[in-house]
Short mmCIF file of C-alpha atoms in Angstrom, two decimals:
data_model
loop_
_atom_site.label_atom_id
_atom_site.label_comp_id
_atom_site.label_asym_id
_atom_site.label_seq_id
_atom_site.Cartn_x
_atom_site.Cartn_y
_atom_site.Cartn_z
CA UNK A 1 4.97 -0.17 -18.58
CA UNK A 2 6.37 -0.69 -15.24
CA UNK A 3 3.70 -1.93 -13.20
CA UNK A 4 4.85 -2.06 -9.97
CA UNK A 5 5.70 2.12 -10.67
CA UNK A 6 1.84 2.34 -11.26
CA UNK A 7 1.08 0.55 -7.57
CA UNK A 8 3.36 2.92 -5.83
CA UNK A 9 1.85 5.95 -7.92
CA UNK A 10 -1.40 4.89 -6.87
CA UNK A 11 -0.81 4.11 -3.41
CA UNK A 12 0.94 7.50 -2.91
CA UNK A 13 -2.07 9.46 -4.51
CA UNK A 14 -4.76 7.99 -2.43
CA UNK A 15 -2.95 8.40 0.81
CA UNK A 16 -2.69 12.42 -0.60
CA UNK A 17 -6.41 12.00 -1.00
CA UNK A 18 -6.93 10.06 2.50
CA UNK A 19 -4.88 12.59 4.60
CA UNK A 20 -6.40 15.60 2.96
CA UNK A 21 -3.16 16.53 0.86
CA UNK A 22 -5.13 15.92 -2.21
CA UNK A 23 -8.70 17.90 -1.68
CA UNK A 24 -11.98 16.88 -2.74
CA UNK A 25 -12.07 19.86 -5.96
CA UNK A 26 -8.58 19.56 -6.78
CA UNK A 27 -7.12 18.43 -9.99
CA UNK A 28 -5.43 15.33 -10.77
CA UNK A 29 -2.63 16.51 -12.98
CA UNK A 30 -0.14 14.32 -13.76
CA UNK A 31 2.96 16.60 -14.77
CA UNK A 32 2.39 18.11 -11.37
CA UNK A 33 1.72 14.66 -9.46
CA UNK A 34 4.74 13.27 -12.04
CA UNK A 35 7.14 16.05 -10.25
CA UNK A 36 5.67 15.66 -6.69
CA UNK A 37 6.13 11.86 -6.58
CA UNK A 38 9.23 12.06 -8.67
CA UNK A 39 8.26 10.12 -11.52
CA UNK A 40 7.13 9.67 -14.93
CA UNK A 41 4.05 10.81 -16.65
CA UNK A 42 3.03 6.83 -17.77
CA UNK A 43 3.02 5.53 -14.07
CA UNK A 44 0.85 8.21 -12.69
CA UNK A 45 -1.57 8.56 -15.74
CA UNK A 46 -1.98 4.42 -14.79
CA UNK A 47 -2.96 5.43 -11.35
CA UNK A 48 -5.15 7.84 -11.85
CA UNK A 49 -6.55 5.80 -14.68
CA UNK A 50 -7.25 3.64 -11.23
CA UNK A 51 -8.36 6.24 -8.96
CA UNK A 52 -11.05 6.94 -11.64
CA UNK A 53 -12.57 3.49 -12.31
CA UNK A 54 -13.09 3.43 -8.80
CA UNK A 55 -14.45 6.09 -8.27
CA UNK A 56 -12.04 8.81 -6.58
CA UNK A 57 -12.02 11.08 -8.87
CA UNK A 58 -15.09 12.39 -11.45
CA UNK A 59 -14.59 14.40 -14.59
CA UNK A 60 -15.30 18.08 -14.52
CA UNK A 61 -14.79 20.63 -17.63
CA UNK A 62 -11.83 19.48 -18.80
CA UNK A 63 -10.51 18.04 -15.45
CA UNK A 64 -10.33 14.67 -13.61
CA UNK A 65 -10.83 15.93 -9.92
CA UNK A 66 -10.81 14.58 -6.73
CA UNK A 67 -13.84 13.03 -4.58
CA UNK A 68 -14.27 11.32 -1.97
CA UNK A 69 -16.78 8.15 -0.46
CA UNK A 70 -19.10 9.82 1.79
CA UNK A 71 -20.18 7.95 4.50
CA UNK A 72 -23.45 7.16 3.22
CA UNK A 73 -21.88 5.65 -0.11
CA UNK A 74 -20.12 3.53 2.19
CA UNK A 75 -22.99 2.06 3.98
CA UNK A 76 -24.81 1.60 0.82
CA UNK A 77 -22.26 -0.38 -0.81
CA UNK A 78 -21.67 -2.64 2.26
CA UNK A 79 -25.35 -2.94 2.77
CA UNK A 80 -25.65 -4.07 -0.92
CA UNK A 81 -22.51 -6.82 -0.55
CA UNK A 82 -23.64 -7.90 2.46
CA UNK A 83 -26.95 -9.10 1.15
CA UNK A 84 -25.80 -10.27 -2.14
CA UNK A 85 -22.42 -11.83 -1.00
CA UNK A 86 -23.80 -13.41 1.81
CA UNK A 87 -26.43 -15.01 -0.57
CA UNK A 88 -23.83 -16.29 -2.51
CA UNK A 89 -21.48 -18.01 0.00
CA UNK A 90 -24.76 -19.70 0.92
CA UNK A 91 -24.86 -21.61 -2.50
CA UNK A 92 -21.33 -22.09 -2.72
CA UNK A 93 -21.14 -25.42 -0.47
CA UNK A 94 -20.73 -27.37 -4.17
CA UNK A 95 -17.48 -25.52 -4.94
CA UNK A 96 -15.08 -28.12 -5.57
CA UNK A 97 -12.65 -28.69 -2.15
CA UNK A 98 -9.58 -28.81 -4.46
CA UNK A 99 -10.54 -25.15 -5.33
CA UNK A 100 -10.75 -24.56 -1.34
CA UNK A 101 -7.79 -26.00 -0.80
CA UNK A 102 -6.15 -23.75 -3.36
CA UNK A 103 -7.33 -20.33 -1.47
CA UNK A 104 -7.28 -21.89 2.22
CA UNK A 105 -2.92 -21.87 1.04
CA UNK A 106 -2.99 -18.61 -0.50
CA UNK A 107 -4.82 -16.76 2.70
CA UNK A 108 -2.02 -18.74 4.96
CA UNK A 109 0.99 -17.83 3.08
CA UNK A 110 -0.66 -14.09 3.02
CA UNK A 111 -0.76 -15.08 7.19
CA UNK A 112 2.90 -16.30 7.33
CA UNK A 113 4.42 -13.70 4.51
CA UNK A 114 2.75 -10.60 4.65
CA UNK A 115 0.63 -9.00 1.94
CA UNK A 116 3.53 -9.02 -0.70
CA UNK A 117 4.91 -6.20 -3.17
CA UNK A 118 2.87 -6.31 -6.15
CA UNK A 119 -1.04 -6.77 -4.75
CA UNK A 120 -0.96 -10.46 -3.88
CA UNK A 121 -3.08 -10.10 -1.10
CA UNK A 122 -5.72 -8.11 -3.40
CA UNK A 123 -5.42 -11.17 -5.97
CA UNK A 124 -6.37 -13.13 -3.25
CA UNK A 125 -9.23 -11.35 -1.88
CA UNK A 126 -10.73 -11.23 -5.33
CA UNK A 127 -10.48 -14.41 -6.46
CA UNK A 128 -12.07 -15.86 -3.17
CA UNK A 129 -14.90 -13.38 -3.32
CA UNK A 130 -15.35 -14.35 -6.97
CA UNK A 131 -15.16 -17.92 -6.17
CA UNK A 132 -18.24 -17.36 -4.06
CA UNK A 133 -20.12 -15.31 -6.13
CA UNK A 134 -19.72 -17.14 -9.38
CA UNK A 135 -22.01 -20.10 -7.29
CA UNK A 136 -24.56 -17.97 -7.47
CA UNK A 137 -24.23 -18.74 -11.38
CA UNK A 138 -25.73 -15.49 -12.30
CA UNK A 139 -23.24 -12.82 -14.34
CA UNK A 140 -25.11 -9.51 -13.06
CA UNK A 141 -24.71 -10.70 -9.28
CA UNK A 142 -21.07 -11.45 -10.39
CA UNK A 143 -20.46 -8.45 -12.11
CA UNK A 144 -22.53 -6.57 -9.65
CA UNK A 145 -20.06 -7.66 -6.66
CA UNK A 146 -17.25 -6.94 -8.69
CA UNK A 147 -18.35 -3.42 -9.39
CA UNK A 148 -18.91 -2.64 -5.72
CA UNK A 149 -15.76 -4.12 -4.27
CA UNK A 150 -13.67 -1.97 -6.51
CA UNK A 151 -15.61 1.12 -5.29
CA UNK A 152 -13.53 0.30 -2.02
CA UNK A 153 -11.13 -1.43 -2.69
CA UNK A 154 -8.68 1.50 -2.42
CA UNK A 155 -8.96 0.23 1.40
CA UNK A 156 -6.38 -1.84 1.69
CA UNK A 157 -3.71 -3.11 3.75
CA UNK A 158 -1.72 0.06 3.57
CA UNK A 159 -4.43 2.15 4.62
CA UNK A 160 -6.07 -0.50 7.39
CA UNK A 161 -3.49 -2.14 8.69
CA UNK A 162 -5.02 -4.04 11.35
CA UNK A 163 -7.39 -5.33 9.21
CA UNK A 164 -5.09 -7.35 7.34
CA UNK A 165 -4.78 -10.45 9.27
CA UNK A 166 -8.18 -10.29 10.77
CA UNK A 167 -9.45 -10.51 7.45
CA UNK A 168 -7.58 -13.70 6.47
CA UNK A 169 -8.50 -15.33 9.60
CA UNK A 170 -12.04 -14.20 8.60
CA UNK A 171 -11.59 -15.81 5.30
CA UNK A 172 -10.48 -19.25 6.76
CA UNK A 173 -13.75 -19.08 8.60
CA UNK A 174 -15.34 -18.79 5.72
CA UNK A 175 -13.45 -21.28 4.02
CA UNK A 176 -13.95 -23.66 6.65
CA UNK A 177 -17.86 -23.31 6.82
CA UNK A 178 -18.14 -23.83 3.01
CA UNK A 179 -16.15 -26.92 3.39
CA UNK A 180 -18.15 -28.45 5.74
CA UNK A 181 -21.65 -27.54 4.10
CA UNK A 182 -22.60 -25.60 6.46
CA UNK A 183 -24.63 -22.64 4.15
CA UNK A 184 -26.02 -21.30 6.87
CA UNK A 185 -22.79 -20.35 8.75
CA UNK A 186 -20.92 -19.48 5.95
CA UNK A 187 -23.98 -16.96 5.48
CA UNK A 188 -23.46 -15.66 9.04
CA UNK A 189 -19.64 -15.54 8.48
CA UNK A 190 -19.48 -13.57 5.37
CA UNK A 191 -22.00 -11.03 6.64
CA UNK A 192 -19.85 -10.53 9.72
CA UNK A 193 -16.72 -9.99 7.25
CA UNK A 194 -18.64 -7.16 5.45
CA UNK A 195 -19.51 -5.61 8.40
CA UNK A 196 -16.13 -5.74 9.50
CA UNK A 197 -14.78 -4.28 6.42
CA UNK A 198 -17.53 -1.73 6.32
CA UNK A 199 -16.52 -0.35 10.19
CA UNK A 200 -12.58 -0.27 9.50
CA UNK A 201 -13.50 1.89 6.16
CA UNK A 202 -15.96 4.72 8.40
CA UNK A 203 -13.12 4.37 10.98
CA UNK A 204 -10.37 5.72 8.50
CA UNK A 205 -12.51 7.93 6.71
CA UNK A 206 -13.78 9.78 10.03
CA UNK A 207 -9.89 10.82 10.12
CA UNK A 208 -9.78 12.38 7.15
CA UNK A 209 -10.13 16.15 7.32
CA UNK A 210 -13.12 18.19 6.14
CA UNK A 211 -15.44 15.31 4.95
CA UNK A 212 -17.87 16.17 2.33
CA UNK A 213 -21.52 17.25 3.57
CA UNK A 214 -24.01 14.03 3.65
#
């Protein structure tokens, strides 16, 4: 399996479901998809393996169709992190600072080199989020996190741009509070990152065409 095939297929298929190509109703075929994209069957039956785990797309008859986050989905899940992530930053001043130190060089080299080609800056966001969760040493507020990041984690740097650097300077932020001890900042800090995220997300979906009823 060529993977990086399977992030391309995936990227192009939610930007068809982002700028309305793809419809909230329509099929996810992959023959058709396969032809439109110009490749093979395996790549796009990874991605839409993808699209469904997170959410995109629900089964219907004997179909895999397309859906789409409505707004109030969005605020929910962001509403939900921001409590619960928040929470966990604040008991994450024990974290070892060798482990900091580690993240603090990913989120620069993401800063200096650009998100990279095969989801580095997505390994990197995950694995500092899970850093901060797993303090809470609880596996359902772990796997709860988990579970609601990858409802939106289609959002990326492809499709918000000018959230990319924000973010890591966000994260450094974060990084920095944590480092220090300071709970209560780092609490501030990663609530202010949610909301951020949360914003940029309603931003892009508002320009998507013909948004499902609330």
């Amino acid at each position: 399996m060529n993977q990086p095939l399977a992030q391309q297929a995936y990227g192009k298929i939610i930007e068809m479901i982002l700028s309305g190509t793809l419809m909230p109703g329509d099929a996810l075929q992959e023959a058709k998809l396969g032809e439109t994209l110009d490749m093979s069957r395996t790549p796009v039956r990874e991605a839409i393996k993808r699209i469904e785990a997170e959410g995109l797309a629900e089964q219907d008859g004997r179909f895999l169709k397309v859906r789409t986050l409505t707004t109030a989905e969005v605020e929910e899940i962001f509403f939900l992190r921001g409590v619960l992530e928040s929470y966990c930053i604040r008991q994450a001043t024990s974290v070892p600072v060798t482990v900091l130190d580690e993240l603090e060089k990913r989120v620069r080299h993401l800063q200096r080199h650009g998100p990279g080609e095969e989801d580095e800056q997505r390994r990197v966001d995950d694995d500092l989020h899970r850093t901060f969760a797993l303090s809470s040493r609880s596996e359902v507020m772990v796997s709860t996190i988990a579970d609601l990041r990858r409802r939106t984690c289609m959002f990326d740097h492809s499709n918000l741009p000018h959230r990319f650097l924000k973010s890591c300077e966000e994260h450094l932020e974060m990084l920095d509070a944590v480092r220090a001890g300071d709970a209560e900042r780092a609490g501030i800090l990663m609530a202010e990152h949610i909301t951020h995220a949360r914003d940029a997300i309603l931003e892009r979906l508002a320009l998507s065409p013909e948004r499902p009823a609330e």
